[in-house]
Coordinates of C-alpha atoms in Angstrom, one line a residue:
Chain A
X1 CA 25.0 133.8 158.0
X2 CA 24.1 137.6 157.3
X3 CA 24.5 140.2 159.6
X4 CA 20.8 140.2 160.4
X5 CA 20.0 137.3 160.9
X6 CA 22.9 136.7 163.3
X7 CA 22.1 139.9 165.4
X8 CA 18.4 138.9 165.3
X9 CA 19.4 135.5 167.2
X10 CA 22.5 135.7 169.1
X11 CA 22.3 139.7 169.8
X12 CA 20.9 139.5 173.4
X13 CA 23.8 137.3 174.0
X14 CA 26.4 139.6 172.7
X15 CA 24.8 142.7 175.0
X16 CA 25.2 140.3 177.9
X17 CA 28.1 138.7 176.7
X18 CA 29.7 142.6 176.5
X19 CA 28.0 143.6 179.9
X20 CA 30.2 140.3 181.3
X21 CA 33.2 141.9 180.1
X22 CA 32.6 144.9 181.3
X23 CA 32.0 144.2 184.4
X24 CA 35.0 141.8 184.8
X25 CA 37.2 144.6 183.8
X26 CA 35.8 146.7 185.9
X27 CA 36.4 144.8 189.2
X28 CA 39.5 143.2 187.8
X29 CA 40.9 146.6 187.7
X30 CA 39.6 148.3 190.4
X31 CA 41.3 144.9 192.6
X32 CA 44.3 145.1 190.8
X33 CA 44.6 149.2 191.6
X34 CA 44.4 148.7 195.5
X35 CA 46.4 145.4 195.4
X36 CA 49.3 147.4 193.2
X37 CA 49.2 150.1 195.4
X38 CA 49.5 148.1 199.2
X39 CA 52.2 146.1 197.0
X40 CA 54.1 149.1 196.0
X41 CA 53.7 150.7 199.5
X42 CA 55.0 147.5 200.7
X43 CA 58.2 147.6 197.9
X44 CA 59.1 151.0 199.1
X45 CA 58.5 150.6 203.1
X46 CA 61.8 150.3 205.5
X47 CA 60.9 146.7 206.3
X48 CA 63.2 144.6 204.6
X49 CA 62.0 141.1 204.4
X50 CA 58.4 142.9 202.9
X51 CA 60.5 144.4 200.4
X52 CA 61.6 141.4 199.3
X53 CA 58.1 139.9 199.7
X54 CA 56.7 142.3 197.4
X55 CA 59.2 142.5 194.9
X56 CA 59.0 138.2 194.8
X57 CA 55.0 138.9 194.3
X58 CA 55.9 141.2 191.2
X59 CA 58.3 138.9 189.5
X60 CA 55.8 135.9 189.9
X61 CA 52.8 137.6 188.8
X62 CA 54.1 139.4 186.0
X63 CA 55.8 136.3 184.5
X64 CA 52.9 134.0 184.6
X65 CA 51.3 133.0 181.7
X66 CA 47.3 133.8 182.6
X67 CA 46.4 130.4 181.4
X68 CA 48.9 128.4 183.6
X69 CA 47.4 130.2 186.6
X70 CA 44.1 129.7 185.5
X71 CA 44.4 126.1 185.1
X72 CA 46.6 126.2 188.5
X73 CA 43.6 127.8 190.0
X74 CA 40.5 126.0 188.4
X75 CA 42.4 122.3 188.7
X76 CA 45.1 122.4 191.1
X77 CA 43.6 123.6 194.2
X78 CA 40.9 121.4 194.7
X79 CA 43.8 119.1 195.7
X80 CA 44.3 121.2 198.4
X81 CA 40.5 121.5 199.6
X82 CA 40.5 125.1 197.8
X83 CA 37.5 125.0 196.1
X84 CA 36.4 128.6 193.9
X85 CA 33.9 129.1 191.8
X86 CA 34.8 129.6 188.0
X87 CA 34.1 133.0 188.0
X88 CA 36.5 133.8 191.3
X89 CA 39.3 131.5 189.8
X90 CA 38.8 133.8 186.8
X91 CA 38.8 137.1 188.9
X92 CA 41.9 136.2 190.8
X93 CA 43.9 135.4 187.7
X94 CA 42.7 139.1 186.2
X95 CA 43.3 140.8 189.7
X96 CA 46.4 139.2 190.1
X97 CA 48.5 139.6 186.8
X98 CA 47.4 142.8 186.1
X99 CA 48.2 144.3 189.8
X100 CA 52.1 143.6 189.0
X101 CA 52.3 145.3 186.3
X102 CA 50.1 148.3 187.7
X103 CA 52.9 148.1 190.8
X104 CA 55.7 148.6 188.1
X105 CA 54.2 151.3 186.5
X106 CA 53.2 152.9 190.0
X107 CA 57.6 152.8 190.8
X108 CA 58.5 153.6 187.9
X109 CA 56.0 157.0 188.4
X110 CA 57.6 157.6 191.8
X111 CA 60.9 158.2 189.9
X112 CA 59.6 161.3 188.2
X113 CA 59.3 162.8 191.8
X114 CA 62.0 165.6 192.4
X115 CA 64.1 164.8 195.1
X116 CA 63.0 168.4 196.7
X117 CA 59.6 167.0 197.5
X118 CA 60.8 164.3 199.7
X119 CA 63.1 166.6 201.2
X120 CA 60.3 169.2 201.8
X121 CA 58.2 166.7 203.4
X122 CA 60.8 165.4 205.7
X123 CA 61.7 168.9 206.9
X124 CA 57.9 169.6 207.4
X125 CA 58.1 166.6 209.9
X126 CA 55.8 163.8 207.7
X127 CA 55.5 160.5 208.8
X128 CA 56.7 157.6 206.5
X129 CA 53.1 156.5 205.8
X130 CA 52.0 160.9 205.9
X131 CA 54.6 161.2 203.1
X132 CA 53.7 158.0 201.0
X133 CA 50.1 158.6 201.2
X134 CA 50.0 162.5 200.8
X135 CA 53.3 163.5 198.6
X136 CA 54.4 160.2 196.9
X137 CA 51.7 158.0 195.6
X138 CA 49.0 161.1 194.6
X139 CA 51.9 162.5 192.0
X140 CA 52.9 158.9 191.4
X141 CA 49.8 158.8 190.3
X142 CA 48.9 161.4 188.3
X143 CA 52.0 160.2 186.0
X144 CA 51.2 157.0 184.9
X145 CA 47.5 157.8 183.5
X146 CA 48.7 156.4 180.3
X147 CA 50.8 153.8 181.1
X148 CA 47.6 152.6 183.8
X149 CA 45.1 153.3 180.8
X150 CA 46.9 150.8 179.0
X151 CA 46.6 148.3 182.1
X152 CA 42.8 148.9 182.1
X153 CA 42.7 148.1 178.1
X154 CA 45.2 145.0 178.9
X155 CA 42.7 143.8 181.4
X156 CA 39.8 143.9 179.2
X157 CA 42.0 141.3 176.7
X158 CA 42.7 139.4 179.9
X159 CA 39.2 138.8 181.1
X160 CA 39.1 136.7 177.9
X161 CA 40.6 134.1 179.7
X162 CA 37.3 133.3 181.1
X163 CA 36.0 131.5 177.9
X164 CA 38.8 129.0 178.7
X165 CA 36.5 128.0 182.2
X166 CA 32.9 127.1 181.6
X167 CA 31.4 130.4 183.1
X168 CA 27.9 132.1 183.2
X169 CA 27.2 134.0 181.1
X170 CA 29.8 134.2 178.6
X171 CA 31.9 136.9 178.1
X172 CA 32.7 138.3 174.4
X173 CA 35.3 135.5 173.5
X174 CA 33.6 132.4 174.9
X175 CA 30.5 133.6 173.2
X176 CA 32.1 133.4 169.7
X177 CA 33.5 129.7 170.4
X178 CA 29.0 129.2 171.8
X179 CA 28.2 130.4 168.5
X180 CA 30.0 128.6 166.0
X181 CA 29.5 125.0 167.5
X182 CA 25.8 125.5 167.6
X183 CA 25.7 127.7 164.2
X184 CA 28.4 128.0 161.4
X185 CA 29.0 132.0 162.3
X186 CA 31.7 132.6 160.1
X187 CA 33.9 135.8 160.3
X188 CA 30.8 138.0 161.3
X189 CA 30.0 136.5 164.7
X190 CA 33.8 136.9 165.4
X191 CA 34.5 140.2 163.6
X192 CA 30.8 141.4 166.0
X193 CA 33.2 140.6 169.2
X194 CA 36.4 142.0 168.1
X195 CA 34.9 145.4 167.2
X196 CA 32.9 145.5 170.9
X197 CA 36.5 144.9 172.0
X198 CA 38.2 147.8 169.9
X199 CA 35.3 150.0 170.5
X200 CA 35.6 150.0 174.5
X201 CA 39.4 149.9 174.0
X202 CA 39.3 153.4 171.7
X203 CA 36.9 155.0 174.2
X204 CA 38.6 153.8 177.8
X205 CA 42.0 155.1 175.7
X206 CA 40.2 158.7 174.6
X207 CA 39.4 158.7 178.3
X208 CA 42.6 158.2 179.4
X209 CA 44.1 160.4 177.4
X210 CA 41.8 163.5 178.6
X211 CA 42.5 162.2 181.9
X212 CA 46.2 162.4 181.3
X213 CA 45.8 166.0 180.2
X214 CA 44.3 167.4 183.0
X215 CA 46.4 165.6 185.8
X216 CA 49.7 165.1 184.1
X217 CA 52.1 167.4 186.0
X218 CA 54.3 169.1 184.1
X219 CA 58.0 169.1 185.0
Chain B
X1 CA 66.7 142.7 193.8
X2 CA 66.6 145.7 191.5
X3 CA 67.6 149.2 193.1
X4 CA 65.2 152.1 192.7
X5 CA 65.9 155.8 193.1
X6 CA 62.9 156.4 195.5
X7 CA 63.9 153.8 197.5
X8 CA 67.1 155.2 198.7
X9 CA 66.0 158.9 199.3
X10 CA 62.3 158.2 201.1
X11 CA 64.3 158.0 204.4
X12 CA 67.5 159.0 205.8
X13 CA 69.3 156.9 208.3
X14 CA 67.0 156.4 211.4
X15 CA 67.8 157.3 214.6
X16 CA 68.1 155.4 217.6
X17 CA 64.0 155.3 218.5
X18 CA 63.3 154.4 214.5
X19 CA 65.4 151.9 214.2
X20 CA 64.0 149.9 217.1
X21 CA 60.6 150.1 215.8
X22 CA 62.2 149.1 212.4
X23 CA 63.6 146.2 214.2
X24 CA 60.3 145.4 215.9
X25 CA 58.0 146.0 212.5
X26 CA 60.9 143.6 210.5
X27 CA 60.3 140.8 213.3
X28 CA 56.5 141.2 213.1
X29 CA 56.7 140.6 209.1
X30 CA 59.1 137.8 209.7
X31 CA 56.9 135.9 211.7
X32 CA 54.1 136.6 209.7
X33 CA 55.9 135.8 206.3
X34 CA 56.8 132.6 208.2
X35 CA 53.4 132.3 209.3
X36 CA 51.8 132.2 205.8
X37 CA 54.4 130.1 204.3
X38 CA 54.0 127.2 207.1
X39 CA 49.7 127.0 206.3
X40 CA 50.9 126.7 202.7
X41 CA 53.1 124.1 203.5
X42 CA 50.4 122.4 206.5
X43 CA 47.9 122.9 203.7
X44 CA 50.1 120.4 201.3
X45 CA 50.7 118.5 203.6
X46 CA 47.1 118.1 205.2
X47 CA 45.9 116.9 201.9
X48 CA 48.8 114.3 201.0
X49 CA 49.9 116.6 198.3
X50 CA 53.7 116.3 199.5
X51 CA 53.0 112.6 199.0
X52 CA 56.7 111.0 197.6
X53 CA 54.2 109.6 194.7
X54 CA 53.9 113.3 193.5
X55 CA 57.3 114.6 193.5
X56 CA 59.6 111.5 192.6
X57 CA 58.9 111.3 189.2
X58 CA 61.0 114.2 188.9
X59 CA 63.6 112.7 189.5
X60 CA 63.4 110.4 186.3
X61 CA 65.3 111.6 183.1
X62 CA 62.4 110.8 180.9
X63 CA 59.9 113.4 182.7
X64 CA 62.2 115.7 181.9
X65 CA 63.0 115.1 178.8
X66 CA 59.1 114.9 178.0
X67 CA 59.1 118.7 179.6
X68 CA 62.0 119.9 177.4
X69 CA 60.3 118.6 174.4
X70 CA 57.1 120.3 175.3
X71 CA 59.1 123.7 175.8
X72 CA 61.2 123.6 172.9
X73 CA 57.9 123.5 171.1
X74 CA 56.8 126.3 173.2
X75 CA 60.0 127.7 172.4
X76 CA 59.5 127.2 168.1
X77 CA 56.3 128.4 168.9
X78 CA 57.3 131.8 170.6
X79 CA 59.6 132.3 167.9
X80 CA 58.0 132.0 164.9
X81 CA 55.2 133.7 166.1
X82 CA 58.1 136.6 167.4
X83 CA 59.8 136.8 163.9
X84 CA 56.3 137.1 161.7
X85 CA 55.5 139.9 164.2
X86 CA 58.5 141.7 163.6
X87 CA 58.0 141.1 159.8
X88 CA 54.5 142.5 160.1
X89 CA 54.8 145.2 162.3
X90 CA 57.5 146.4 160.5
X91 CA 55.4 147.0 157.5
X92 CA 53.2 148.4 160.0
X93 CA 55.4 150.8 160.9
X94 CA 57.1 151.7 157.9
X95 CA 52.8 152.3 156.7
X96 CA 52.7 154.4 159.7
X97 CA 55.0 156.9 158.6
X98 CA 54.1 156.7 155.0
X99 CA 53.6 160.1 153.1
X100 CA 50.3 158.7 151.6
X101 CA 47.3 159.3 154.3
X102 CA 45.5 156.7 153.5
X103 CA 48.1 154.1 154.3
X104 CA 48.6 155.8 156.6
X105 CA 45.7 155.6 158.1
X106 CA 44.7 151.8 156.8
X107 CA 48.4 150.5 158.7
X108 CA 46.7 152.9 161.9
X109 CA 43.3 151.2 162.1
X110 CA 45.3 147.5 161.3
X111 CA 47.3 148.7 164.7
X112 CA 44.6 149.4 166.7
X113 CA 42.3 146.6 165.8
X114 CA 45.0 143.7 166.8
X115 CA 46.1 146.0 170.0
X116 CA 42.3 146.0 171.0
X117 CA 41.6 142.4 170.7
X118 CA 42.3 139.4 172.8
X119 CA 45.0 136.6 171.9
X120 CA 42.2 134.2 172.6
X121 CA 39.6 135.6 169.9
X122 CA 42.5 135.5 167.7
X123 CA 43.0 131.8 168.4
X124 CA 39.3 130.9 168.5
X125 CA 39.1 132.3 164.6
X126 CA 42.0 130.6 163.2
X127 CA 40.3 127.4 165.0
X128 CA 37.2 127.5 164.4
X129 CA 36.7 130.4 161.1
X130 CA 39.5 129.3 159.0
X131 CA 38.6 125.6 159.0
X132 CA 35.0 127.0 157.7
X133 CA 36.6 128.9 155.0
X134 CA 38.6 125.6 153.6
X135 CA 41.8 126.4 154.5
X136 CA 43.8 123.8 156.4
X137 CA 46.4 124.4 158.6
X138 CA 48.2 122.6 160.9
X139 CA 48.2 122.9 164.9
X140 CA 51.6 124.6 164.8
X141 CA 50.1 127.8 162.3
X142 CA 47.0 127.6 164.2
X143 CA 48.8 129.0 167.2
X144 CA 51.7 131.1 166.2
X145 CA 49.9 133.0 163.4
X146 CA 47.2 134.4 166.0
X147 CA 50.5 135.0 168.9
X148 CA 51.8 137.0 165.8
X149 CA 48.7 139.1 164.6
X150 CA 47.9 139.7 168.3
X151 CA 51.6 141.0 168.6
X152 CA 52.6 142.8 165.1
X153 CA 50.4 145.8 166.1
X154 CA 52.3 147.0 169.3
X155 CA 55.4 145.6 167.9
X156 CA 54.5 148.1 164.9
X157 CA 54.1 151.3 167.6
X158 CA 57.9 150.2 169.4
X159 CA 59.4 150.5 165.8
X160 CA 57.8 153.6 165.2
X161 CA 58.4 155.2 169.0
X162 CA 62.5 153.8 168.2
X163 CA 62.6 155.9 164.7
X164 CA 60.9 159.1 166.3
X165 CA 63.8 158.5 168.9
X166 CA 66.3 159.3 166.9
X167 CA 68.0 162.5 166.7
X168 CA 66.6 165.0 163.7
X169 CA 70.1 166.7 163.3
X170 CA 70.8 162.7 161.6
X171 CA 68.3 162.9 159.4
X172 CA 68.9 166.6 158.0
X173 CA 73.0 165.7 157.8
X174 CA 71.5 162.3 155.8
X175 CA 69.4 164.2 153.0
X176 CA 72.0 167.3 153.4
X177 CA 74.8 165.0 151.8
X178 CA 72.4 163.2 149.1
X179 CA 70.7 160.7 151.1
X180 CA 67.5 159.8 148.8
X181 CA 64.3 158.8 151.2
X182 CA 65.3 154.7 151.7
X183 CA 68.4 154.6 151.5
X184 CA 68.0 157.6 154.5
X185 CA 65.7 154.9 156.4
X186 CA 67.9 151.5 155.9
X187 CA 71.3 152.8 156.3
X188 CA 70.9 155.7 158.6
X189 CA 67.7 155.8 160.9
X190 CA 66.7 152.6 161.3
X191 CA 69.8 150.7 162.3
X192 CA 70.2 153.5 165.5
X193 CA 66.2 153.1 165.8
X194 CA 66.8 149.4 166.5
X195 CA 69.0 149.9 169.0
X196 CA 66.3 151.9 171.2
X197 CA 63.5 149.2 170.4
X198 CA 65.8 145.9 171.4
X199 CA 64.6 145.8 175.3
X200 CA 60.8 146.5 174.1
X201 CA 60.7 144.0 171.5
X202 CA 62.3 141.3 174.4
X203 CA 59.3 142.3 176.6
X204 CA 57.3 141.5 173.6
X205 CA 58.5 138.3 173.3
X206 CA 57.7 137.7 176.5
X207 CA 54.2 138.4 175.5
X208 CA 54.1 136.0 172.5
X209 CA 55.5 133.1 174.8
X210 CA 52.9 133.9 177.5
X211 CA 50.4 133.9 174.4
X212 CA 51.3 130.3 173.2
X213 CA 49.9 128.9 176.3
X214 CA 46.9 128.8 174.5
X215 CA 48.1 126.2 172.3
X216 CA 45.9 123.4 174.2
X217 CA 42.9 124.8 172.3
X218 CA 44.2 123.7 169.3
X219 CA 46.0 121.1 170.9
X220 CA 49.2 122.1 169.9
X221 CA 52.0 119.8 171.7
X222 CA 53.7 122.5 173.8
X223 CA 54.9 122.4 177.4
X224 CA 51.4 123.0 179.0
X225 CA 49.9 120.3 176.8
X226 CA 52.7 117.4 177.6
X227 CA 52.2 118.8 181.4
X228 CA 48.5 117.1 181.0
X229 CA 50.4 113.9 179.0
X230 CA 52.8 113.8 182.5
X231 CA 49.6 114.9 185.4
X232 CA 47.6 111.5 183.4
X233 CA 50.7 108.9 183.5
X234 CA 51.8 110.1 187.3
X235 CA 47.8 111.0 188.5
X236 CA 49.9 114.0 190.3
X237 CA 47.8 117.8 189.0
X238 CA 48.7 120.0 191.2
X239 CA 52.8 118.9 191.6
X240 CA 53.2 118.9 187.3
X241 CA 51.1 122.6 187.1
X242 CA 53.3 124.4 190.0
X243 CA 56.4 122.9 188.1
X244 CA 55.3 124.0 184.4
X245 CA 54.3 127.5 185.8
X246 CA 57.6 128.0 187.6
X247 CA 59.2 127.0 184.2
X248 CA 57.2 130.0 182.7
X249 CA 57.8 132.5 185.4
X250 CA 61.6 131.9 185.5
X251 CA 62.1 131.6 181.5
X252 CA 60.3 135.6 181.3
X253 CA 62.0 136.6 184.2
X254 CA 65.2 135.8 182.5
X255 CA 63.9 137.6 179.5
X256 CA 62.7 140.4 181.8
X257 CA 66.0 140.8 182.8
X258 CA 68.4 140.9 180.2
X259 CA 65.9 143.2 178.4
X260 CA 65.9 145.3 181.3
X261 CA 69.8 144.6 181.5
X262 CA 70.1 146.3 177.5
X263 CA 67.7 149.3 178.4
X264 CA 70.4 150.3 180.8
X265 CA 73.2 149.7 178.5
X266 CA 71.9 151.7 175.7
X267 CA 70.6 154.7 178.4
X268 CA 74.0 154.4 179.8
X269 CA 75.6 154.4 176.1
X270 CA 73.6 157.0 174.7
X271 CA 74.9 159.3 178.1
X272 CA 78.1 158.9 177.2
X273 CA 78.1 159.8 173.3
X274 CA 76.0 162.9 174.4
X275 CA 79.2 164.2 176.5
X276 CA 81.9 163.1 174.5

């Protein structure tokens, strides 16, 4: 199948199937940022038994194979009168994973803090929560724009777990699998997904790395 | 649990007034910790799921020895599709920081392109594109050759990040005494690069196993696929899947660890040869 012919069919699909993944990034991402964060205030609070809550949350999510809690998700709760829609079972798997690792990178950020800032804060009289939310997670932060722009391009490749669910529409993997049981695609209709793929992943990683450059303190 | 640095110098010791509140806050998240985990357990038990039917056959030798057979292909899997990554990216790499731009720059764009796409596209071609192109392979190919091309790239970028690492006074002192260009890489930087790179490549594996979960869709016989043989003999889905995932989570936390466990050895040994 040539390249025309191909685009001149399926290429409405492949503009939706791209907006999909977009937009699943997008909220994935955005979810796992404020989950990672309440997690990693949670790791770091005095309360001992959330401590441990949070770092049992890390460990589990970060160690789970996306298609075993997928398949948890979209088989296994029914049993327990949980019912989701695809698309939600799908969004919870690429909220959840990827807020684990955004937690780890988000500690491991806190430990390029000086030890002078904390001190400065306590003898300025901040709060715990002042001291989290004004001096520790804002320089946190701005240290792991890299290692969180390569979360956000690790998110993208997770939302391809949707094409193991029947969901609507497709995103760019499941569309590739639509096209070549109805049509025989070849490499093209793959090789048209994989460089949507690479292409948002070299932008969101130019992005990041202008990002980086502007807020990256320098110690 | 692991210790962190910020953990120990956000506070100081409380005083009398904080540590009552402390005392009241860690009550609170007790009860509500104990809270959530009693409607989880209500919720099983509301629904039969905690039903002897669903848990028994775990006690029987056979179910588990139907699980280990599914992760020891898991296992094969993982490491196969580990040791052609290695393989690859090391070509990668050692294209990465050839003198020639345009490998260069061809082993550059191979890196990006399997770091920007999904496992699962990678699977979906050697499933349904490489059949078309009249090339058979079996199940077991059709899932660790796609775990491997998905994995050679950043493999490729931890070699190359481990070399960088290493001192440039040992590279001058190599080519100082005579050191021609590969016998410079084999016998002097790479062996020490290696060393840096161990705990990433672990975490890598890690990957590739997680990866190999995708074997149902080309029905490849590995732990998650035997978990649907076991959830059809026993009629029990949601007992089986909590049991395989648990499998997963504790066989890369293990990994987790002891990769974590060398990045601290070799930190720790690299501190020491710096002051003697």
């Amino acid at each position: 199948m040539s390249l025309s012919v191909l685009l001149s069919k399926y290429g409405s699909l492949y503009l939706q199937a791209m907006l999909t993944t977009w937009r699943l990034t997008a909220i994935s991402f955005a979810g796992a940022m404020v989950i990672g964060l309440v997690i990693t205030v949670i790791r770091v609070c005095p309360i001992v038994p959330l401590r441990y809550f949070g770092d049992i949350y890390v460990q589990i999510f970060r160690n789970i194979p996306g298609a075993a809690m997928l398949i948890l998700l979209v088989y296994a709760l029914p049993y327990l009168n949980m019912n989701f829609s695809y698309e939600a079972c799908v969004l919870i798997s690429t909220i959840m994973i990827p807020s684990a690792f955004c937690s780890e990178h988000l500690m491991s950020g806190m430990n390029t803090i000086p030890v002078g800032q904390i001190e400065a804060a306590r003898a300025l009289g901040f709060s715990f929560l002042q001291m989290i939310f004004r001096i520790v997670i804002p320089q946190a932060l701005r240290s792991c724009v890299l290692p969180l722009t390569n979360l956000l391009v690790a998110t993208m490749l997770t939302t391809s777990l949707a094409s193991q669910v029947p969901m609507r529409p497709r995103e760019l993997t499941a569309i590739v699998s639509y096209i070549n049981t109805r049509d025989v695609g070849g490499v093209l209709a793959f090789a048209i997904s994989a460089v949507l793929y690479c292409l948002t992943a070299l932008v969101l990683g130019q992005l990041g790395g202008w990002i980086d450059r502007r807020v990256r303190i320098l110690r | 649990m692991k210790k962190t640095g910020i953990r120990d110098i956000l506070y100081e010791p409380p005083g009398p007034k904080a540590r009552r509140r402390i005392r009241v806050v860690t009550a609170l998240a007790l009860i509500l910790l104990a809270g959530l985990l009693w409607l989880i357990i209500r919720q099983f038990s509301l629904t039969g799921q905690l039903d002897a039917r669903y848990w028994s056959f775990f006690g029987r030798a056979t179910t588990w020895r139907f699980l280990g057979e599914g992760l020891l292909s898991t296992v094969e899997a993982a490491l196969t599709g580990a040791l052609i990554a290695f393989a690859a990216g090391f070509i990668l790499m050692r294209g990465r920081l050839n003198r020639y731009a345009p490998v260069r720059f061809l082993s550059m764009a191979i890196i990006e392109f399997t770091r920007g796409v999904p496992t699962l596209l990678f699977i979906y071609f050697f499933f349904l594109v490489v059949p078309q192109m009249g090339l058979g392979l079996s199940a077991f190919w059709k899932i660790t050759l796609p775990c491997a091309i998905s994995a050679c790239g950043v493999v490729a970028e931890a070699l190359r990040s481990g070399v960088n690492a290493v001192p440039k006074g040992q590279r001058e002192a190599a080519l100082s005494l005579g050191y021609g260009e590969i016998r410079l890489f084999y016998q002097i930087l790479f062996p020490q690069a290696i060393r840096f790179v161990i705990p990433s490549l672990i975490s890598e594996l890690v990957i590739v196993l997680k990866d190999t979960t995708f074997a149902s869709v080309v029905s490849y016989a590995d732990l998650m696929q035997n978990a649907k043989v076991l959830i059809s003999n026993y009629d029990a889905m949601l007992s089986v899947y909590l049991v395989v995932a648990v499998i997963y989570i504790l066989i890369n936390f293990l990994l987790n660890q002891l990769s974590e466990y060398l990045a601290q050895r070799t930190k720790r040994s690299a501190a020491e040869g710096r002051q003697a």
